[in-house]
PDB file of C-alpha atoms in Angstrom:
ATOM      1  CA  MET A   1       0.000   0.000   0.000  1.00  0.00           C
ATOM      2  CA  ASP A   2       1.436   3.378  -0.967  1.00  0.00           C
ATOM      3  CA  ASP A   3       1.109   6.573   1.052  1.00  0.00           C
ATOM      4  CA  GLN A   4      -1.883   7.948  -0.857  1.00  0.00           C
ATOM      5  CA  GLN A   5      -3.792   4.658  -0.593  1.00  0.00           C
ATOM      6  CA  ALA A   6      -3.111   4.566   3.147  1.00  0.00           C
ATOM      7  CA  ASP A   7      -4.387   8.127   3.500  1.00  0.00           C
ATOM      8  CA  ARG A   8      -7.609   7.343   1.649  1.00  0.00           C
ATOM      9  CA  ARG A   9      -8.153   4.120   3.606  1.00  0.00           C
ATOM     10  CA  VAL A  10      -8.396   5.877   6.966  1.00  0.00           C
ATOM     11  CA  ASP A  11      -9.469   9.391   6.003  1.00  0.00           C
ATOM     12  CA  ARG A  12     -12.883   9.239   7.644  1.00  0.00           C
ATOM     13  CA  PRO A  13     -14.544  11.091  10.514  1.00  0.00           C
ATOM     14  CA  GLY A  14     -13.629   9.959  14.023  1.00  0.00           C
ATOM     15  CA  HIS A  15     -10.605   7.888  13.039  1.00  0.00           C
ATOM     16  CA  ILE A  16      -7.452   8.492  15.075  1.00  0.00           C
ATOM     17  CA  ARG A  17      -4.737   8.895  12.470  1.00  0.00           C
ATOM     18  CA  SER A  18      -1.386   7.348  13.333  1.00  0.00           C
ATOM     19  CA  PHE A  19       0.472   9.350  10.687  1.00  0.00           C
ATOM     20  CA  VAL A  20       0.571  12.691   8.929  1.00  0.00           C
ATOM     21  CA  ARG A  21       0.263  13.171   5.196  1.00  0.00           C
ATOM     22  CA  ARG A  22       3.579  14.013   3.635  1.00  0.00           C
ATOM     23  CA  GLN A  23       5.362  13.337   0.399  1.00  0.00           C
ATOM     24  CA  GLY A  24       8.742  11.692   0.729  1.00  0.00           C
ATOM     25  CA  ARG A  25      11.224  10.919  -1.973  1.00  0.00           C
ATOM     26  CA  VAL A  26      11.932   7.210  -2.308  1.00  0.00           C
ATOM     27  CA  SER A  27      15.549   6.532  -3.225  1.00  0.00           C
ATOM     28  CA  ALA A  28      16.463   3.844  -5.716  1.00  0.00           C
ATOM     29  CA  ALA A  29      18.015   1.770  -2.927  1.00  0.00           C
ATOM     30  CA  GLN A  30      14.960   2.079  -0.706  1.00  0.00           C
ATOM     31  CA  GLN A  31      12.658   1.039  -3.528  1.00  0.00           C
ATOM     32  CA  ARG A  32      14.906  -1.864  -4.512  1.00  0.00           C
ATOM     33  CA  TYR A  33      15.174  -3.251  -0.975  1.00  0.00           C
ATOM     34  CA  ARG A  34      11.451  -2.816  -0.393  1.00  0.00           C
ATOM     35  CA  GLU A  35      10.692  -4.791  -3.554  1.00  0.00           C
ATOM     36  CA  GLN A  36      13.207  -7.479  -2.658  1.00  0.00           C
ATOM     37  CA  MET A  37      12.425  -7.849   1.046  1.00  0.00           C
ATOM     38  CA  MET A  38       8.721  -7.261   1.609  1.00  0.00           C
ATOM     39  CA  GLY A  39       7.813 -10.579   0.037  1.00  0.00           C
ATOM     40  CA  SER A  40       9.585 -12.353   2.891  1.00  0.00           C
ATOM     41  CA  ILE A  41       9.362  -9.954   5.857  1.00  0.00           C
ATOM     42  CA  GLY A  42       6.317  -7.886   4.898  1.00  0.00           C
ATOM     43  CA  VAL A  43       2.946  -8.690   6.449  1.00  0.00           C
ATOM     44  CA  PRO A  44      -0.089  -7.825   4.291  1.00  0.00           C
ATOM     45  CA  TYR A  45      -2.961  -6.121   6.070  1.00  0.00           C
ATOM     46  CA  VAL A  46      -5.951  -8.386   6.614  1.00  0.00           C
ATOM     47  CA  ALA A  47      -9.052  -7.687   8.684  1.00  0.00           C
ATOM     48  CA  GLU A  48      -8.560 -10.769  10.857  1.00  0.00           C
ATOM     49  CA  ARG A  49      -6.343 -11.933  13.700  1.00  0.00           C
ATOM     50  CA  VAL A  50      -2.796 -12.905  12.760  1.00  0.00           C
ATOM     51  CA  ASP A  51      -0.884 -15.754  14.421  1.00  0.00           C
ATOM     52  CA  LEU A  52       2.296 -13.975  15.530  1.00  0.00           C
ATOM     53  CA  ASP A  53       4.068 -17.210  16.467  1.00  0.00           C
ATOM     54  CA  ALA A  54       3.483 -18.541  12.957  1.00  0.00           C
ATOM     55  CA  LEU A  55       4.526 -15.203  11.486  1.00  0.00           C
ATOM     56  CA  PHE A  56       7.961 -15.376  13.117  1.00  0.00           C
ATOM     57  CA  GLY A  57       8.262 -19.146  13.063  1.00  0.00           C
ATOM     58  CA  ARG A  58       8.750 -19.449  16.822  1.00  0.00           C
ATOM     59  CA  SER A  59       7.258 -18.558  20.185  1.00  0.00           C
ATOM     60  CA  ALA A  60       9.044 -15.541  21.674  1.00  0.00           C
ATOM     61  CA  PRO A  61       8.137 -12.206  23.305  1.00  0.00           C
ATOM     62  CA  GLN A  62       6.645  -9.968  20.619  1.00  0.00           C
ATOM     63  CA  ILE A  63       7.110  -6.191  20.534  1.00  0.00           C
ATOM     64  CA  LEU A  64       5.043  -3.882  18.320  1.00  0.00           C
ATOM     65  CA  GLU A  65       6.407  -0.525  17.150  1.00  0.00           C
ATOM     66  CA  ILE A  66       4.171   2.194  15.735  1.00  0.00           C
ATOM     67  CA  GLY A  67       5.804   4.614  13.300  1.00  0.00           C
ATOM     68  CA  PHE A  68       9.412   3.446  13.023  1.00  0.00           C
ATOM     69  CA  GLY A  69      10.477   6.307  10.739  1.00  0.00           C
ATOM     70  CA  MET A  70      13.631   5.349   8.828  1.00  0.00           C
ATOM     71  CA  GLY A  71      14.112   2.277  10.986  1.00  0.00           C
ATOM     72  CA  GLU A  72      17.511   2.908  12.592  1.00  0.00           C
ATOM     73  CA  THR A  73      16.220   2.489  16.148  1.00  0.00           C
ATOM     74  CA  SER A  74      14.066  -0.508  15.204  1.00  0.00           C
ATOM     75  CA  ALA A  75      16.967  -2.342  13.608  1.00  0.00           C
ATOM     76  CA  ALA A  76      19.343  -1.522  16.460  1.00  0.00           C
ATOM     77  CA  ILE A  77      16.929  -2.843  19.089  1.00  0.00           C
ATOM     78  CA  ALA A  78      16.160  -6.006  17.110  1.00  0.00           C
ATOM     79  CA  ALA A  79      19.885  -6.662  16.641  1.00  0.00           C
ATOM     80  CA  ARG A  80      20.590  -6.275  20.361  1.00  0.00           C
ATOM     81  CA  HIS A  81      17.711  -8.530  21.383  1.00  0.00           C
ATOM     82  CA  PRO A  82      17.576 -11.578  19.097  1.00  0.00           C
ATOM     83  CA  GLU A  83      15.555 -13.391  21.781  1.00  0.00           C
ATOM     84  CA  GLN A  84      12.558 -11.141  21.005  1.00  0.00           C
ATOM     85  CA  ASP A  85      10.514 -10.572  17.844  1.00  0.00           C
ATOM     86  CA  TYR A  86       9.628  -7.119  16.498  1.00  0.00           C
ATOM     87  CA  LEU A  87       6.690  -6.088  14.330  1.00  0.00           C
ATOM     88  CA  GLY A  88       7.029  -2.565  12.947  1.00  0.00           C
ATOM     89  CA  ILE A  89       4.188  -0.495  11.500  1.00  0.00           C
ATOM     90  CA  GLU A  90       4.916   2.370   9.110  1.00  0.00           C
ATOM     91  CA  VAL A  91       2.880   3.811   6.251  1.00  0.00           C
ATOM     92  CA  HIS A  92       5.561   5.803   4.458  1.00  0.00           C
ATOM     93  CA  THR A  93       7.456   3.997   1.721  1.00  0.00           C
ATOM     94  CA  PRO A  94      10.896   5.636   2.232  1.00  0.00           C
ATOM     95  CA  GLY A  95      10.963   4.440   5.829  1.00  0.00           C
ATOM     96  CA  VAL A  96       9.809   0.947   4.898  1.00  0.00           C
ATOM     97  CA  GLY A  97      12.496   0.719   2.238  1.00  0.00           C
ATOM     98  CA  SER A  98      15.123   2.037   4.648  1.00  0.00           C
ATOM     99  CA  LEU A  99      14.302  -0.557   7.313  1.00  0.00           C
ATOM    100  CA  CYS A 100      14.253  -3.316   4.697  1.00  0.00           C
ATOM    101  CA  LYS A 101      17.780  -2.277   3.721  1.00  0.00           C
ATOM    102  CA  LEU A 102      18.956  -2.339   7.338  1.00  0.00           C
ATOM    103  CA  ILE A 103      17.394  -5.745   7.951  1.00  0.00           C
ATOM    104  CA  ALA A 104      19.163  -7.149   4.891  1.00  0.00           C
ATOM    105  CA  GLU A 105      22.513  -5.590   5.741  1.00  0.00           C
ATOM    106  CA  MET A 106      22.375  -6.675   9.397  1.00  0.00           C
ATOM    107  CA  GLY A 107      20.995 -10.130   8.683  1.00  0.00           C
ATOM    108  CA  LEU A 108      18.076  -9.723  11.083  1.00  0.00           C
ATOM    109  CA  THR A 109      15.591 -12.571  11.323  1.00  0.00           C
ATOM    110  CA  ASN A 110      13.398 -11.213  14.130  1.00  0.00           C
ATOM    111  CA  GLN A 111      11.874  -8.186  12.366  1.00  0.00           C
ATOM    112  CA  ARG A 112       8.662  -7.988  10.317  1.00  0.00           C
ATOM    113  CA  ILE A 113       6.947  -4.962   8.727  1.00  0.00           C
ATOM    114  CA  ILE A 114       3.339  -3.964   8.118  1.00  0.00           C
ATOM    115  CA  GLN A 115       2.842  -0.985   5.799  1.00  0.00           C
ATOM    116  CA  HIS A 116      -0.590   0.114   6.904  1.00  0.00           C
ATOM    117  CA  ASP A 117      -2.426   2.347   9.369  1.00  0.00           C
ATOM    118  CA  ALA A 118      -1.616   1.263  12.922  1.00  0.00           C
ATOM    119  CA  VAL A 119      -5.132   1.697  14.322  1.00  0.00           C
ATOM    120  CA  GLU A 120      -6.602  -0.774  11.862  1.00  0.00           C
ATOM    121  CA  VAL A 121      -3.755  -3.213  12.441  1.00  0.00           C
ATOM    122  CA  LEU A 122      -4.293  -3.081  16.196  1.00  0.00           C
ATOM    123  CA  ARG A 123      -8.050  -3.454  15.972  1.00  0.00           C
ATOM    124  CA  GLU A 124      -8.197  -6.206  13.392  1.00  0.00           C
ATOM    125  CA  MET A 125      -4.918  -8.123  13.370  1.00  0.00           C
ATOM    126  CA  ILE A 126      -3.588  -8.131  16.945  1.00  0.00           C
ATOM    127  CA  ALA A 127      -5.416 -10.304  19.455  1.00  0.00           C
ATOM    128  CA  PRO A 128      -6.049  -8.984  22.981  1.00  0.00           C
ATOM    129  CA  ALA A 129      -3.468  -9.742  25.691  1.00  0.00           C
ATOM    130  CA  THR A 130      -0.859 -10.769  23.107  1.00  0.00           C
ATOM    131  CA  LEU A 131       2.053  -8.337  23.084  1.00  0.00           C
ATOM    132  CA  ALA A 132       5.017  -8.219  25.445  1.00  0.00           C
ATOM    133  CA  GLY A 133       5.608  -4.563  24.602  1.00  0.00           C
ATOM    134  CA  ILE A 134       4.658  -1.587  22.442  1.00  0.00           C
ATOM    135  CA  HIS A 135       7.042   1.172  21.324  1.00  0.00           C
ATOM    136  CA  VAL A 136       5.855   4.619  20.216  1.00  0.00           C
ATOM    137  CA  PHE A 137       9.019   6.664  19.799  1.00  0.00           C
ATOM    138  CA  PHE A 138       8.841  10.348  18.859  1.00  0.00           C
ATOM    139  CA  PRO A 139       5.358  10.422  17.309  1.00  0.00           C
ATOM    140  CA  ASP A 140       4.397  13.569  15.432  1.00  0.00           C
ATOM    141  CA  PRO A 141       3.965  16.236  18.154  1.00  0.00           C
ATOM    142  CA  TRP A 142       1.439  18.389  16.281  1.00  0.00           C
ATOM    143  CA  PRO A 143       2.836  21.431  18.149  1.00  0.00           C
ATOM    144  CA  LYS A 144       0.050  23.909  17.373  1.00  0.00           C
ATOM    145  CA  LYS A 145      -2.635  23.828  20.047  1.00  0.00           C
ATOM    146  CA  ARG A 146      -5.461  23.570  17.535  1.00  0.00           C
ATOM    147  CA  HIS A 147      -3.842  20.394  16.189  1.00  0.00           C
ATOM    148  CA  HIS A 148      -3.391  18.627  19.545  1.00  0.00           C
ATOM    149  CA  LYS A 149      -6.493  16.534  18.837  1.00  0.00           C
ATOM    150  CA  ARG A 150      -4.508  14.865  16.035  1.00  0.00           C
ATOM    151  CA  ARG A 151      -1.844  13.547  18.393  1.00  0.00           C
ATOM    152  CA  LEU A 152      -1.639   9.786  18.384  1.00  0.00           C
ATOM    153  CA  LEU A 153      -1.671   9.016  22.103  1.00  0.00           C
ATOM    154  CA  GLN A 154      -5.214   9.870  23.135  1.00  0.00           C
ATOM    155  CA  PRO A 155      -7.490   7.974  25.544  1.00  0.00           C
ATOM    156  CA  ALA A 156      -9.295   5.826  22.969  1.00  0.00           C
ATOM    157  CA  LEU A 157      -6.090   4.590  21.356  1.00  0.00           C
ATOM    158  CA  VAL A 158      -4.291   4.105  24.680  1.00  0.00           C
ATOM    159  CA  SER A 159      -7.186   1.868  25.769  1.00  0.00           C
ATOM    160  CA  LEU A 160      -6.797  -0.151  22.581  1.00  0.00           C
ATOM    161  CA  LEU A 161      -3.031  -0.406  23.058  1.00  0.00           C
ATOM    162  CA  ALA A 162      -3.439  -1.508  26.678  1.00  0.00           C
ATOM    163  CA  SER A 163      -5.936  -4.186  25.681  1.00  0.00           C
ATOM    164  CA  ARG A 164      -3.383  -5.724  23.270  1.00  0.00           C
ATOM    165  CA  LEU A 165      -0.698  -6.023  25.963  1.00  0.00           C
ATOM    166  CA  ARG A 166      -0.463  -9.200  27.966  1.00  0.00           C
ATOM    167  CA  PRO A 167      -0.382  -8.772  31.773  1.00  0.00           C
ATOM    168  CA  GLY A 168       3.016  -7.313  32.626  1.00  0.00           C
ATOM    169  CA  GLY A 169       3.557  -6.090  29.078  1.00  0.00           C
ATOM    170  CA  TYR A 170       4.863  -2.544  28.702  1.00  0.00           C
ATOM    171  CA  LEU A 171       3.950   0.553  26.699  1.00  0.00           C
ATOM    172  CA  HIS A 172       6.949   2.818  26.108  1.00  0.00           C
ATOM    173  CA  SER A 173       6.687   6.204  24.454  1.00  0.00           C
ATOM    174  CA  ALA A 174       9.247   8.973  24.081  1.00  0.00           C
ATOM    175  CA  THR A 175       9.084  12.559  22.846  1.00  0.00           C
ATOM    176  CA  ASP A 176      11.215  15.684  22.728  1.00  0.00           C
ATOM    177  CA  TRP A 177       8.189  17.997  23.175  1.00  0.00           C
ATOM    178  CA  GLN A 178       7.538  18.694  26.856  1.00  0.00           C
ATOM    179  CA  ASP A 179       3.840  19.507  26.550  1.00  0.00           C
ATOM    180  CA  TYR A 180       3.272  16.289  24.583  1.00  0.00           C
ATOM    181  CA  ALA A 181       5.222  14.375  27.231  1.00  0.00           C
ATOM    182  CA  GLU A 182       2.953  15.815  29.912  1.00  0.00           C
ATOM    183  CA  GLN A 183      -0.105  14.857  27.881  1.00  0.00           C
ATOM    184  CA  MET A 184       1.252  11.328  27.377  1.00  0.00           C
ATOM    185  CA  LEU A 185       1.820  10.962  31.102  1.00  0.00           C
ATOM    186  CA  ALA A 186      -1.681  12.185  31.911  1.00  0.00           C
ATOM    187  CA  VAL A 187      -3.432  10.000  29.327  1.00  0.00           C
ATOM    188  CA  LEU A 188      -1.541   6.827  30.236  1.00  0.00           C
ATOM    189  CA  SER A 189      -2.079   7.500  33.948  1.00  0.00           C
ATOM    190  CA  SER A 190      -5.844   7.644  33.362  1.00  0.00           C
ATOM    191  CA  GLU A 191      -5.974   4.194  31.706  1.00  0.00           C
ATOM    192  CA  ALA A 192      -7.188   1.661  34.286  1.00  0.00           C
ATOM    193  CA  LEU A 193      -5.346  -1.284  32.715  1.00  0.00           C
ATOM    194  CA  LEU A 194      -1.961   0.454  33.032  1.00  0.00           C
ATOM    195  CA  GLU A 195       0.350   1.414  35.877  1.00  0.00           C
ATOM    196  CA  ASN A 196       3.405   3.655  35.741  1.00  0.00           C
ATOM    197  CA  THR A 197       6.821   2.030  36.183  1.00  0.00           C
ATOM    198  CA  ALA A 198       8.235   5.281  37.609  1.00  0.00           C
ATOM    199  CA  PRO A 199       7.020   8.100  39.881  1.00  0.00           C
ATOM    200  CA  GLY A 200       6.549  10.216  36.749  1.00  0.00           C
ATOM    201  CA  PHE A 201       8.756  10.239  33.685  1.00  0.00           C
ATOM    202  CA  ALA A 202      11.084   7.259  33.399  1.00  0.00           C
ATOM    203  CA  PRO A 203      14.826   7.148  32.813  1.00  0.00           C
ATOM    204  CA  ARG A 204      15.625   6.132  29.242  1.00  0.00           C
ATOM    205  CA  PRO A 205      15.723   2.313  29.233  1.00  0.00           C
ATOM    206  CA  ASP A 206      18.987   0.828  27.981  1.00  0.00           C
ATOM    207  CA  TYR A 207      17.230  -0.923  25.107  1.00  0.00           C
ATOM    208  CA  ARG A 208      16.234   2.404  23.493  1.00  0.00           C
ATOM    209  CA  PRO A 209      19.328   3.778  21.741  1.00  0.00           C
ATOM    210  CA  GLN A 210      19.747   7.517  21.320  1.00  0.00           C
ATOM    211  CA  THR A 211      19.457   8.718  17.746  1.00  0.00           C
ATOM    212  CA  LYS A 212      21.941  11.207  16.300  1.00  0.00           C
ATOM    213  CA  PHE A 213      19.143  13.790  16.210  1.00  0.00           C
ATOM    214  CA  GLU A 214      18.389  13.143  19.882  1.00  0.00           C
ATOM    215  CA  GLN A 215      22.057  13.372  20.887  1.00  0.00           C
ATOM    216  CA  ARG A 216      22.384  16.686  19.064  1.00  0.00           C
ATOM    217  CA  GLY A 217      19.292  18.035  20.787  1.00  0.00           C
ATOM    218  CA  LEU A 218      20.571  17.022  24.206  1.00  0.00           C
ATOM    219  CA  ARG A 219      23.869  18.795  23.546  1.00  0.00           C
ATOM    220  CA  LEU A 220      21.868  21.916  22.735  1.00  0.00           C
ATOM    221  CA  GLY A 221      19.949  21.628  25.985  1.00  0.00           C
ATOM    222  CA  HIS A 222      16.740  20.165  24.567  1.00  0.00           C
ATOM    223  CA  GLY A 223      14.847  17.672  26.695  1.00  0.00           C
ATOM    224  CA  VAL A 224      13.700  14.135  25.921  1.00  0.00           C
ATOM    225  CA  TRP A 225      11.032  12.440  28.023  1.00  0.00           C
ATOM    226  CA  ASP A 226      10.368   8.702  28.292  1.00  0.00           C
ATOM    227  CA  VAL A 227       7.081   7.341  29.599  1.00  0.00           C
ATOM    228  CA  VAL A 228       6.945   3.622  30.463  1.00  0.00           C
ATOM    229  CA  PHE A 229       3.774   1.957  31.737  1.00  0.00           C
ATOM    230  CA  ARG A 230       2.920  -1.712  32.268  1.00  0.00           C
ATOM    231  CA  ARG A 231      -0.336  -3.584  32.003  1.00  0.00           C
ATOM    232  CA  ARG A 232      -1.657  -4.540  35.415  1.00  0.00           C
ATOM    233  CA  PRO A 233      -1.981  -8.196  36.487  1.00  0.00           C
ATOM    234  CA  GLU A 234      -5.021 -10.216  35.454  1.00  0.00           C
ATOM    235  CA  ASN A 235      -6.613  -9.881  38.901  1.00  0.00           C
ATOM    236  CA  VAL A 236      -7.426  -6.237  38.178  1.00  0.00           C
ATOM    237  CA  PRO A 237     -11.149  -6.165  37.236  1.00  0.00           C
ATOM    238  CA  PRO A 238     -11.498  -5.413  33.498  1.00  0.00           C
ATOM    239  CA  ARG A 239     -13.884  -2.817  32.195  1.00  0.00           C
ATOM    240  CA  SER A 240     -17.271  -4.038  31.070  1.00  0.00           C
ATOM    241  CA  LEU A 241     -17.720  -5.340  27.543  1.00  0.00           C
ATOM    242  CA  GLU A 242     -20.146  -2.471  26.870  1.00  0.00           C
ATOM    243  CA  ALA A 243     -17.530   0.085  27.902  1.00  0.00           C
ATOM    244  CA  GLU A 244     -14.903  -1.639  25.753  1.00  0.00           C
ATOM    245  CA  ASN A 245     -17.225  -1.557  22.740  1.00  0.00           C
ATOM    246  CA  ASP A 246     -17.909   2.141  23.318  1.00  0.00           C
ATOM    247  CA  ARG A 247     -14.167   2.878  23.264  1.00  0.00           C
ATOM    248  CA  GLN A 248     -13.663   0.817  20.135  1.00  0.00           C
ATOM    249  CA  ASP A 249     -16.469   2.731  18.405  1.00  0.00           C
ATOM    250  CA  GLN A 250     -14.446   5.912  18.936  1.00  0.00           C
ATOM    251  CA  LEU A 251     -11.769   4.443  16.661  1.00  0.00           C
ATOM    252  CA  ALA A 252     -14.165   3.331  13.926  1.00  0.00           C
TER     253      ALA A 252
END
């Protein structure tokens, strides 16, 4: 699915968009690696549950990443943790091609890619209480106040994300915009299925490498905030089915 098709697929009232429209130039290398690799590591979107163990050919902790950009962080994490499997979601072709190239060059076997809108993937393809972790690193901050409603991490989506985590599974987000960090902390704190792993913002976990852009920003005095929550144990009473359906309708 190309960027314009992805835009049209989810451009409907009430849908929480997990990406922003933008045109990106696809290099020859990115296009070549995407064409060569997606047949083996790409996961086509289908409106039904996917067997993640079958997808990776083994049973291992499975981590979902939403919006992996150009894939440098995704590939680095997957390389450092071969004992875990990583499913990355990205709609933009340059980023998909870039990660395909990194996977090929690094010989990674524990990374798969879905080029589709993340909300639909979560709703239709990922079974509840499945994931060991979810990464949302540096989502679009939509800095203008009138655009804050377009930010990805809002209550309806956080509820959906939490429902896809297994008990003890974690949701880790990071941003370099302080007001978005504060909103993330507030929204995740209000989700009954989640509990904070820190008194407030968390120290950067060792598994999340710093990007060159992030390192430059820190040298200039810019802040970066990590928020890490975990799904509560099973003995926490779940919300009613009616309430869950109401939240899901907000994403329709």
